[in-house]
Every structure is written in structure tokens, then in C-alpha cells.
Short mmCIF file of C-alpha atoms and ligand atoms in Angstrom, two decimals:
data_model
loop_
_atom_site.label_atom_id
_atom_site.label_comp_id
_atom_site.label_asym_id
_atom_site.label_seq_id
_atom_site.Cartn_x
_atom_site.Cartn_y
_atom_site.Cartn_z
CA UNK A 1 8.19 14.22 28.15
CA UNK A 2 7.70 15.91 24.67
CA UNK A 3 4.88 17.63 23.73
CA UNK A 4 5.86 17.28 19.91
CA UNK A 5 7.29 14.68 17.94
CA UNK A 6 8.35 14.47 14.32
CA UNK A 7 7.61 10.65 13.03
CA UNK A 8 9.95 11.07 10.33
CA UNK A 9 9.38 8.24 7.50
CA UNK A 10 6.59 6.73 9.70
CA UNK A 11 4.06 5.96 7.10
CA UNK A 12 6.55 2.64 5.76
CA UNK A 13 6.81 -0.64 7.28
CA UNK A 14 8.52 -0.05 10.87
CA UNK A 15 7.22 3.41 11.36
CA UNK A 16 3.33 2.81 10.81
CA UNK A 17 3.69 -0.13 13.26
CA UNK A 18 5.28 2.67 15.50
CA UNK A 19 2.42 4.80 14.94
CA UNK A 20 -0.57 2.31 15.39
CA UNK A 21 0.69 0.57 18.69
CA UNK A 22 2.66 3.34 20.41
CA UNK A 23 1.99 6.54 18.76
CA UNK A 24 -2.18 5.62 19.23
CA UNK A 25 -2.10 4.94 22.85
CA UNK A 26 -0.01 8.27 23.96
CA UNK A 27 -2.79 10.54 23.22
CA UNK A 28 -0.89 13.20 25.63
CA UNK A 29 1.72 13.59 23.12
CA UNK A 30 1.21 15.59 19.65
CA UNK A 31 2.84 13.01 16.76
CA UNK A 32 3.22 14.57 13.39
CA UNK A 33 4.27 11.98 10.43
CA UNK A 34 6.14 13.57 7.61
CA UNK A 35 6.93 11.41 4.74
CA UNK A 36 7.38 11.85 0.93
CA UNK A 37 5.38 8.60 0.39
CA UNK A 38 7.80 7.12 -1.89
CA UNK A 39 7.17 4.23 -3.33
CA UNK A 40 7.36 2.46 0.41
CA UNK A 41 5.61 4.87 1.93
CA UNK A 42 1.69 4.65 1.62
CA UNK A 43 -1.26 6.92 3.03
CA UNK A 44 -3.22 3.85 3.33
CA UNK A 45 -0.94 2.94 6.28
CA UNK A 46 -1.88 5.22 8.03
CA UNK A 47 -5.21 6.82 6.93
CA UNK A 48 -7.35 5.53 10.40
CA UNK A 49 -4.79 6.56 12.76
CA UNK A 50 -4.93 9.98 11.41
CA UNK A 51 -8.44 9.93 12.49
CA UNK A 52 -6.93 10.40 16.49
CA UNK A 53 -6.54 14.18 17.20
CA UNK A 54 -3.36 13.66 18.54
CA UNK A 55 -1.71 12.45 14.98
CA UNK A 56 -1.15 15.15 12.19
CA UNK A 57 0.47 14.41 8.99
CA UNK A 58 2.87 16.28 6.16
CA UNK A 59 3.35 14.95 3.01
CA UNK A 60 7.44 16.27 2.63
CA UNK A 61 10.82 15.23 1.01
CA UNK A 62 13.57 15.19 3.74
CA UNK A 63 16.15 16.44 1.02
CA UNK A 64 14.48 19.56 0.76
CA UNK A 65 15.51 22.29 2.94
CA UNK A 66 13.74 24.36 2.42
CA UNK A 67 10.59 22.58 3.43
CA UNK A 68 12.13 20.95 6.43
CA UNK A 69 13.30 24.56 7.96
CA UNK A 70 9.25 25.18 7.24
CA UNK A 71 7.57 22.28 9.15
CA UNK A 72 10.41 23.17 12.16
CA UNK A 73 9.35 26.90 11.79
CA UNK A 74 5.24 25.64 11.93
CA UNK A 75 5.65 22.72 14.75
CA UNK A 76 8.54 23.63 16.73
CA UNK A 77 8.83 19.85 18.01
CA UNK A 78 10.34 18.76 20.51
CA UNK A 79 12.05 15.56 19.15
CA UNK A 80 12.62 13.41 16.38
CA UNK A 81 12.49 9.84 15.33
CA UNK A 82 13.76 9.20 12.40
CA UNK A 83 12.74 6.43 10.52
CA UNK A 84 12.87 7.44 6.51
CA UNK A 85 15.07 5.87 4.69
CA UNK A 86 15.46 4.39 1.07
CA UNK A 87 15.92 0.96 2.76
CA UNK A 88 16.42 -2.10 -0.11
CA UNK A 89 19.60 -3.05 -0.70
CA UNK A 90 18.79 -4.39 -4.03
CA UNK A 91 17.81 -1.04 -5.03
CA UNK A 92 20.71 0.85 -3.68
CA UNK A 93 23.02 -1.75 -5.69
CA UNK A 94 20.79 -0.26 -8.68
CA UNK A 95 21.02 3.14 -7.99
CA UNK A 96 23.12 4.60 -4.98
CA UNK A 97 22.63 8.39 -5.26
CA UNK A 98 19.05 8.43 -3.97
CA UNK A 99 20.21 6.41 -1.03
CA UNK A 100 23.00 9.14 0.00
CA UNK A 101 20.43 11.86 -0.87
CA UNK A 102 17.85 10.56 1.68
CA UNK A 103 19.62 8.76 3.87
CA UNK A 104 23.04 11.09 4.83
CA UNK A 105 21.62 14.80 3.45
CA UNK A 106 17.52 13.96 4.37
CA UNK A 107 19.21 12.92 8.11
CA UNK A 108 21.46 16.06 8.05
CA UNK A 109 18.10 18.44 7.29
CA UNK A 110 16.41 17.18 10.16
CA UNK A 111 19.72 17.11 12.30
CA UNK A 112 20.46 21.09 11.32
CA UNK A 113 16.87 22.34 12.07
CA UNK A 114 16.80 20.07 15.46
CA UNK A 115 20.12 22.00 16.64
CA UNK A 116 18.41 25.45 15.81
CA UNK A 117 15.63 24.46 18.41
CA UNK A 118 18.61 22.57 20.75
CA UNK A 119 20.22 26.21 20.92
CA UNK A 120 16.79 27.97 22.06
CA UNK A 121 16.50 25.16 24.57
CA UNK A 122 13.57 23.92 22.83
CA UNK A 123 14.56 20.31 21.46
CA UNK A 124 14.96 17.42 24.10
CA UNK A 125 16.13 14.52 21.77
CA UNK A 126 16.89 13.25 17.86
CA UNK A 127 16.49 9.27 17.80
CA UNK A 128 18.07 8.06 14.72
CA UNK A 129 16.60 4.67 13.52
CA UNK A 130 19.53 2.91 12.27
CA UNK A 131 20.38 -0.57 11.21
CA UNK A 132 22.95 -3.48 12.04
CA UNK A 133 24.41 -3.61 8.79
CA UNK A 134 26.77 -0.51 9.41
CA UNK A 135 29.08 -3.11 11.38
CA UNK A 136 29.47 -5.00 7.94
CA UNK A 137 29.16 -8.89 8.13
CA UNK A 138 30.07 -12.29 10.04
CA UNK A 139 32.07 -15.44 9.14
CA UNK A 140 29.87 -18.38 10.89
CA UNK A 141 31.73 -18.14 14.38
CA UNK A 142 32.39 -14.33 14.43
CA UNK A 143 30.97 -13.00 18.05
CA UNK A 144 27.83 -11.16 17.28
CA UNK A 145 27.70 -7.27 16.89
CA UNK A 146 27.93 -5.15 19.88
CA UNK A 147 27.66 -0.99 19.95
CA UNK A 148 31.74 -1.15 20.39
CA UNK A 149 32.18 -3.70 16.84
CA UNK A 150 33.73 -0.82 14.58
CA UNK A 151 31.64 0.37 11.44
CA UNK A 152 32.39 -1.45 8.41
CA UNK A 153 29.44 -1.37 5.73
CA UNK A 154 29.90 -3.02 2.92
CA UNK A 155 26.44 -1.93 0.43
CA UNK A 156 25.88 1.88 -0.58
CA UNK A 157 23.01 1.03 1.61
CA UNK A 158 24.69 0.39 4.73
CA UNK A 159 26.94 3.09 3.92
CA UNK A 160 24.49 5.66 3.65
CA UNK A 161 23.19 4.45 7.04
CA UNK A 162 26.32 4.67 8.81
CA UNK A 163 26.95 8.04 7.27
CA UNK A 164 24.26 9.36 8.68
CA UNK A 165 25.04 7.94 12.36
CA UNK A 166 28.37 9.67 12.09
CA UNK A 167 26.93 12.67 11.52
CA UNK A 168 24.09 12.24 14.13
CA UNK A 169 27.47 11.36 16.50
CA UNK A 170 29.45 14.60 15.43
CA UNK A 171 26.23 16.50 16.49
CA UNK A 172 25.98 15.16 19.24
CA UNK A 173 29.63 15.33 19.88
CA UNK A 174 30.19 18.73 18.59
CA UNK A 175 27.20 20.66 19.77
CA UNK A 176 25.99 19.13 22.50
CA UNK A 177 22.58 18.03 20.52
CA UNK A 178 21.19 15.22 22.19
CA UNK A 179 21.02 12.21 20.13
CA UNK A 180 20.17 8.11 20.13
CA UNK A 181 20.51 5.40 17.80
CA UNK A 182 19.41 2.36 17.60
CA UNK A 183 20.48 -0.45 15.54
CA UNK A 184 18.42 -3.37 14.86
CA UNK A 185 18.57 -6.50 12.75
CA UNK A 186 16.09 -7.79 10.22
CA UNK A 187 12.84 -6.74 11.09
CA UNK A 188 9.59 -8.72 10.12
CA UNK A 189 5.89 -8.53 10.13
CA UNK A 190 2.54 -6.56 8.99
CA UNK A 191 3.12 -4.10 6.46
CA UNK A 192 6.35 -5.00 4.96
CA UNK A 193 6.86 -4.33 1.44
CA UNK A 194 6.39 -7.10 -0.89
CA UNK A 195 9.93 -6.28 -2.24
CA UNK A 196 11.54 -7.73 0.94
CA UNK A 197 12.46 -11.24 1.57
CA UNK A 198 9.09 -12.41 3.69
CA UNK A 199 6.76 -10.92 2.14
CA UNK A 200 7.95 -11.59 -1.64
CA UNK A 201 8.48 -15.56 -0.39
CA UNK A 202 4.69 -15.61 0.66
CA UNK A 203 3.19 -13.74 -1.73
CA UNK A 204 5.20 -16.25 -4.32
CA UNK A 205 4.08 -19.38 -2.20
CA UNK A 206 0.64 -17.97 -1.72
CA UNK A 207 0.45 -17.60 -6.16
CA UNK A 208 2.40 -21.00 -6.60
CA UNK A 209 4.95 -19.15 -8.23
CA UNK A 210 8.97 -19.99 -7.99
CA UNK A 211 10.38 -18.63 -5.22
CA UNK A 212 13.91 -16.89 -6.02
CA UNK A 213 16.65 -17.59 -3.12
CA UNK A 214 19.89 -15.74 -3.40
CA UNK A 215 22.95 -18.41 -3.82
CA UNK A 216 22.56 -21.45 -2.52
CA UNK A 217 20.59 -19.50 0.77
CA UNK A 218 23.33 -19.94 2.98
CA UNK A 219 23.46 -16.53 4.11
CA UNK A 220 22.31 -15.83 7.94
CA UNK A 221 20.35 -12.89 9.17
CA UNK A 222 18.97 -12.74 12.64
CA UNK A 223 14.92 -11.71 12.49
CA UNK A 224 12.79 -9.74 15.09
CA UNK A 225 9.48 -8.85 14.92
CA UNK A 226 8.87 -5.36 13.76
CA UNK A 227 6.58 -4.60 17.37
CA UNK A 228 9.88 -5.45 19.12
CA UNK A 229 11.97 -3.52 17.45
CA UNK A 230 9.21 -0.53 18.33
CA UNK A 231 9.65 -1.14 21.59
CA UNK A 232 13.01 -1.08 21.38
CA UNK A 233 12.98 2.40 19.91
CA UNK A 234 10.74 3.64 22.12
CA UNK A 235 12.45 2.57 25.25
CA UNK A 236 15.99 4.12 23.69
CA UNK A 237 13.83 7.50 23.17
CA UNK A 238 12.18 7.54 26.52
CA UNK A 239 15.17 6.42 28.83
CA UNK A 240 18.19 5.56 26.80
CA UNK A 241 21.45 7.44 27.59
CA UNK A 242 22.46 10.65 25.58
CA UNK A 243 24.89 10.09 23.30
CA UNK A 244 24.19 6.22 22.99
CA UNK A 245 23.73 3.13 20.59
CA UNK A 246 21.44 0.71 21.47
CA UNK A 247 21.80 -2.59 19.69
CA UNK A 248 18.28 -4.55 19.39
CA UNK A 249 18.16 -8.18 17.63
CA UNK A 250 15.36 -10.77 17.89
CA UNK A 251 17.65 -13.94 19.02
CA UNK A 252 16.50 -15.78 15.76
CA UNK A 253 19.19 -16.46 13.61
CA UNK A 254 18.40 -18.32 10.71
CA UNK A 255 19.71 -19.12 7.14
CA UNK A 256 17.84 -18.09 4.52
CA UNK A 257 17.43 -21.23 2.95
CA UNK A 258 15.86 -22.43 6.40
CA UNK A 259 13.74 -19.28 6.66
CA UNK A 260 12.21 -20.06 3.31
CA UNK A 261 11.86 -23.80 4.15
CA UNK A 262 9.70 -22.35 7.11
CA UNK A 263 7.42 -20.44 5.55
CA UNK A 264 6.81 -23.30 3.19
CA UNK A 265 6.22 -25.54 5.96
CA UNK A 266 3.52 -22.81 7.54
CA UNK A 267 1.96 -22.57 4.16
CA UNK A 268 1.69 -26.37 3.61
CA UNK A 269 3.61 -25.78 0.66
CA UNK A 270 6.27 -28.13 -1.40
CA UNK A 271 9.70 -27.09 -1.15
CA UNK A 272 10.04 -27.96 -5.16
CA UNK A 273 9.30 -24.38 -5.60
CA UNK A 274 12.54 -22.96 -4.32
CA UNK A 275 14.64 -21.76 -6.93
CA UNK A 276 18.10 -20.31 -6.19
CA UNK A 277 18.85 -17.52 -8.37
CA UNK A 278 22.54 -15.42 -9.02
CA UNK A 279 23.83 -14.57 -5.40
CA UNK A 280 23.81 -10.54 -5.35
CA UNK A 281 26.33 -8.86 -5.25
CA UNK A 282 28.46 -8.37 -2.02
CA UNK A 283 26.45 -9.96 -0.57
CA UNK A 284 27.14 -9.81 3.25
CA UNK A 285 27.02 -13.37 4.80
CA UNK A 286 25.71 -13.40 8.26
CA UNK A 287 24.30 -10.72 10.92
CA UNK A 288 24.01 -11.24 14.30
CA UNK A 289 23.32 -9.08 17.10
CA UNK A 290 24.59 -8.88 21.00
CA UNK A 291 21.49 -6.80 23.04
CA UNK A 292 23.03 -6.66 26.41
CA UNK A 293 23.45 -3.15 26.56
CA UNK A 294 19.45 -2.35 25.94
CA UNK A 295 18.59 -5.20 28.41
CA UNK A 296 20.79 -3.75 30.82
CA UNK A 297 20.38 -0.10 30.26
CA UNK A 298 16.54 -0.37 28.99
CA UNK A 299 15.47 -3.53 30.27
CA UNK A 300 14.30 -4.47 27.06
CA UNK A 301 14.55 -7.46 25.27
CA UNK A 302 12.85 -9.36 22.02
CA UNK A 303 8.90 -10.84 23.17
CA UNK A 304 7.89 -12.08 20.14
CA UNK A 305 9.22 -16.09 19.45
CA UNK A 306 10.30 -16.52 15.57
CA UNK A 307 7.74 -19.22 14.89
CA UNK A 308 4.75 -17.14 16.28
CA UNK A 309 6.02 -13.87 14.73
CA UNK A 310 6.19 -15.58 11.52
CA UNK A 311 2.36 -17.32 12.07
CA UNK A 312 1.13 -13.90 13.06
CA UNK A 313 2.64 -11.95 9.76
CA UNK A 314 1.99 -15.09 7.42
CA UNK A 315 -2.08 -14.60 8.81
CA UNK A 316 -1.52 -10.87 8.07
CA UNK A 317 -0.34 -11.23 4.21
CA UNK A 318 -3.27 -14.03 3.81
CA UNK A 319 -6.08 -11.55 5.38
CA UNK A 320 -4.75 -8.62 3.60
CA UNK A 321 -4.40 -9.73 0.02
CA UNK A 322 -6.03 -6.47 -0.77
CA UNK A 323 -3.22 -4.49 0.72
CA UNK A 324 -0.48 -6.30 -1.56
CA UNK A 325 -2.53 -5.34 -4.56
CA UNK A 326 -2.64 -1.82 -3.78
CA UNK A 327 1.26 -1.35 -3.31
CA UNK A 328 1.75 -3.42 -6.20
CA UNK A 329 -0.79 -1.16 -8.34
CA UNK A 330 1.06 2.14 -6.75
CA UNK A 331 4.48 0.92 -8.31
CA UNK A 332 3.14 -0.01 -11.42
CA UNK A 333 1.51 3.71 -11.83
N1 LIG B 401 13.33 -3.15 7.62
C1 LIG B 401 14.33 -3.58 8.37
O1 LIG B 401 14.55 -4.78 8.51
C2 LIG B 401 15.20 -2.58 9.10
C3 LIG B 401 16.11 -3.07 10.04
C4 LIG B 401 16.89 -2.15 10.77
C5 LIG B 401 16.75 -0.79 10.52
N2 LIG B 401 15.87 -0.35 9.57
C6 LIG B 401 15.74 1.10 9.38
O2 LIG B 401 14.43 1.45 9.83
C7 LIG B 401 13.94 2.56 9.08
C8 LIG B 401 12.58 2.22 8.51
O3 LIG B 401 12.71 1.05 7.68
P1 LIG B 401 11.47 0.45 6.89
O4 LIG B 401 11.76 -0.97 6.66
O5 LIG B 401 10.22 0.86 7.55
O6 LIG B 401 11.61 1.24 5.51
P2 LIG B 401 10.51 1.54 4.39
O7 LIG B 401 11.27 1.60 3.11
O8 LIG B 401 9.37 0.59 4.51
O9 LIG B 401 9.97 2.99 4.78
C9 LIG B 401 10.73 4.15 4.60
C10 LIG B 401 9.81 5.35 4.71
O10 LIG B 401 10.62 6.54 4.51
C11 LIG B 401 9.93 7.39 3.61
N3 LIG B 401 10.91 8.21 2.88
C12 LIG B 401 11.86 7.77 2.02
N4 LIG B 401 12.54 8.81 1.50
C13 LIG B 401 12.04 9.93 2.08
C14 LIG B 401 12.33 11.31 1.96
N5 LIG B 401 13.29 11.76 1.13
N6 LIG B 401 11.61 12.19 2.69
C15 LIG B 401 10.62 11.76 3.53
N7 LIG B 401 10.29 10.46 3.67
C16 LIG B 401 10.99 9.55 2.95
C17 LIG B 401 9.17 6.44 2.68
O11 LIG B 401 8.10 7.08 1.99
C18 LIG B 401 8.70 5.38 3.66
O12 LIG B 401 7.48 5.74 4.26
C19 LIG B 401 15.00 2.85 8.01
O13 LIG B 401 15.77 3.91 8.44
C20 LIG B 401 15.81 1.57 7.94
O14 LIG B 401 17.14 1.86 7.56
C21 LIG B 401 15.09 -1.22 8.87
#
């Protein structure tokens, strides 16, 4: 077991889930979160869990290599999960090169500093957290994505994310460093930025306002609860095979247009207030995702049914109105 882990972009959405129900309870394990806190990253994620001995924090830019050969030099960790990422879509439609600049060179930092420590026989493992959307997308009766469906993103996005998994493969491949990653469909649940489909839809309902649905909401994505995915992760980094993908989805597949419907229906809420707006563009039309290998391999599979998942993050958003207002107050600063 590691004595040192990097929790790279852990102070967003997935990773401070990661760090306050699985980095909390392994108090036998040094964690150290480095993020930039970007605009999705946020101290107040993670500001009581820093209170635990056992979790340290540095506020760094993965592009900078400087500073990453610095934190290697001071922690000499043992391994790596990497969750930062510039993760929206919408924004990488906007403006690409700070997704490649993160995403493929931030990765490639962290993957170059890892293999100094792999050649002094002091790094044990580099978990990559990657995404399902490097396979590309599904007509309605397309099998669903499995580890051997060949990469084919279609966003700059998804191709920054599968960038960076080839290049976490060639290291593997080429020196030997020992490497996961996991790819996971759309993840939902407490901390989610309100610039993401759930979150914006309740926030909307919750204010009354129009709720903006892409096309006519036809598109499918499959959903899993962000503790699952966690799980998932952890389970690849503890026992998954060197060298390996593991493939997690939450069995929910659902239109968007039903999705929204949903939440309306949770809310008590008239469906009047969907509004479809201009699809965007490239959109991919359905995900889906074929877990056999991790139940095999891992024994893992998705706890968390849709309809609670969804109850449990809806009661989140309502009890934490206060959280939404500070994110939204960051970005406007
Ligand atoms: N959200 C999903 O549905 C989903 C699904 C599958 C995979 N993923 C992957 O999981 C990971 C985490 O996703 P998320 O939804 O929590 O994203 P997020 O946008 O909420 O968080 C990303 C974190 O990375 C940090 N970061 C960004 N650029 C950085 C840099 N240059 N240096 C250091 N830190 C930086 C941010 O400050 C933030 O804390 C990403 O790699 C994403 O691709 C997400």
C-alpha cells in the first residue's frame, strides 16, 4: 500500500467526493491534494477535511513544470490519481487550448516526474481518471462501450482526454511505468458545478426560471452517482491490473429530455418550463457503457439506483443553497 498519494484535481466535483468518503477514512495513508483551484476547483470543498492530519494540500498549476518537478522533489509520493481536468464541453467548444494545456501537457508533467520516482523504484502506480467519451458516440442500438471499442472522440474535450490516455499507455508501454485508467460515464451528485446539466436544471427549477434543453433532448447519456464512480477508482487503484482500462457506468441510461422531466417531477415542478434551445455543436448522441470487466476483475459494480441518487443530490442542492452562491460569486469575481 502507498504511503503517499498525489490527489491531483481533487478539490472539484469527483475528487472532493474522493477525498471526503475514501481519502477521510484511510488515515494510514498520507493524501496530498494539489489543484490550481480554477474556476471548478474550490477550497471550500475541501477546507474540513484538511482539518485530518493525514490530508495536506498545494495550491499548483499542472502545466507548470517547474512546480510539479518541486512538489515530486518535496513529497516523493508514491502514486497518483489524477483527476484535474478542464472538464465542460461547452467550454472546450469555446476555447480548446486550455483543454490540451491541462488535460494532455498537465497529465504529461505528472506522468514525467512519476517515471523519475518509477526508475528509483519509488512509485507503485499513476491512475488516470478518464472519461467514456474518448470512444466517441452511439446510434440508439450500437452495443455499449467496452475497454476494446476503439478511441474515437469527437469534442476537443474528449480529445484532450484521450490524448492524455495514450500517453499514460505509451508510458506504460514504453517504460514499464505502471499505470490505470478508468473510464466512466456521466457522473452525478453533491458538489457538481452549477454549469453542468443537473445542477443548472435544479438550480433553474428551484428559481422558476426556463430551463434550456439542448435540441429537442433526445440525446442519451448513461448517469452514475459520483460515490460509485469513487469506488470504482479506488478499486482500479488498489487491485486493478497494470496496464488496464476499467470501464465504470451507472446502468441508467436516460434521454435528456426524460432526465429533465425527472427532476421536474422530484421538484413538483410544471414541465411548461422546459425550453429547448440550439442543439450544440457535435453534439455526440448517446453514451453507454459495458462494466463487465471491473465486475469481473474488481468486483465492482454501480450501488446507487438513479431515482435515489437523484433524491439524494436534489436534497443536497436544496440544503446547500449557500454553496451555489459562493461558486457563482467566485466566477463572477
Ligand atoms: N464529471 C463527469 O461526469 C466525469 C465523467 C467521467 C470522467 N470525468 C473526469 O473526472 C475528472 C474530474 O472531473 P470533475 O467533474 O470533478 O471536474 P471538475 O471540473 O469539477 O474539477 C476539475 C478539478 O481540476 C482542477 N484543475 C483544472 N486545471 C488544473 C491545472 N492546470 N492544475 C491543477 N488543477 C487543475 C480544478 O481546479 C478542479 O478542482 C476529470 O478528469 C474528468 O475528465 C468526469
Amino acid at each position: 500500500m502507498a504511503d503517499t498519494i498525489f490527489l491531483v484535481g481533487a478539490a472539484g466535483f469527483i475528487g472532493c467526493n474522493f477525498v471526503k468518503k475514501l481519502a477521510v477514512p484511510h488515515n494510514d495513508i498520507n493524501f496530498v491534494i494539489i489543484d490550481k483551484l480554477t474556476y471548478a476547483g474550490h477550497m471550500f470543498n475541501i477546507e474540513e477535511e484538511l482539518e485530518h492530519d493525514h490530508i495536506g494540500f498545494e495550491k499548483a498549476d499542472i502545466v507548470d513544470s517547474t512546480v510539479v518537478s518541486q512538489l515530486f522533489e518535496k513529497y516523493q509520493p508514491d502514486a497518483i490519481i489524477n483527476f484535474a481536468a478542464e472538464s465542460h464541453v461547452d467550454r472546450s467548444i469555446e476555447n480548446p487550448n486550455v483543454f490540451l494545456e491541462t488535460n494532455v501537457m498537465g497529465t504529461m508533467n505528472l506522468l514525467n516526474n512519476a517515471l523519475k520516482l518509477h526508475k528509483k523504484n519509488k512509485f507503485t502506480r499513476f491512475l488516470q481518471v478518464s472519461t467514456d467519451e474518448v470512444y466517441g458516440e452511439l446510434t440508439h442500438d450500437e452495443e455499449p462501450f467496452s475497454e476494446q471499442t476503439p478511441i474515437k472522440p469527437n469534442s476537443p474535450y474528449s480529445a484532450s482526454k484521450a490524448s492524455a490516455d495514450h500517453l499514460v499507455h505509451a508510458y506504460h508501454h514504453t517504460y514499464g511505468l505502471d499505470t490505470v485508467i478508468t473510464r466512466c460515464s456521466n457522473n452525478y451528485g453533491p458538489y457538481q458545478n452549477p454549469e453542468k446539466l443537473i445542477p443548472v436544471m435544479i438550480d433553474k427549477a428551484t428559481k422558476n426560471e426556463k430551463l434550456p434543453v439542448y435540441g429537442k433532448g433526445e440525446n442519451v447519456r448513461d448517469w452514475i452517482y459520483v460515490d460509485d464512480h469513487n469506488h470504482g477508482i479506488w478499486n482500479a487503484f488498489e487491485r486493478g491490473n497494470t496496464g488496464s482500462i476499467y470501464n465504470f457506468g451507472g446502468n441508467s441510461e436516460y434521454k435528456n429530455i426524460d432526465l429533465v422531466k425527472k427532476i421536474l417531477e422530484l421538484l413538483g415542478k410544471d414541465e411548461d418550463l422546459i425550453s429547448f434551445v440550439t442543439d450544440r455543436l457535435g453534439h455526440d448522441f448517446r453514451y453507454a457503457i459495458n462494466f463487465e470487466k471491473a465486475a469481473t476483475e474488481l468486483g465492482w459494480t454501480p450501488k446507487v439506483e438513479f431515482n435515489q441518487g437523484m433524491i439524494q443530490t436534489i436534497d443536497w442542492y436544496l440544503g446547500n443553497k449557500d454553496w451555489i452562491e459562493k461558486v457563482q460569486k467566485k466566477w463572477e469575481s
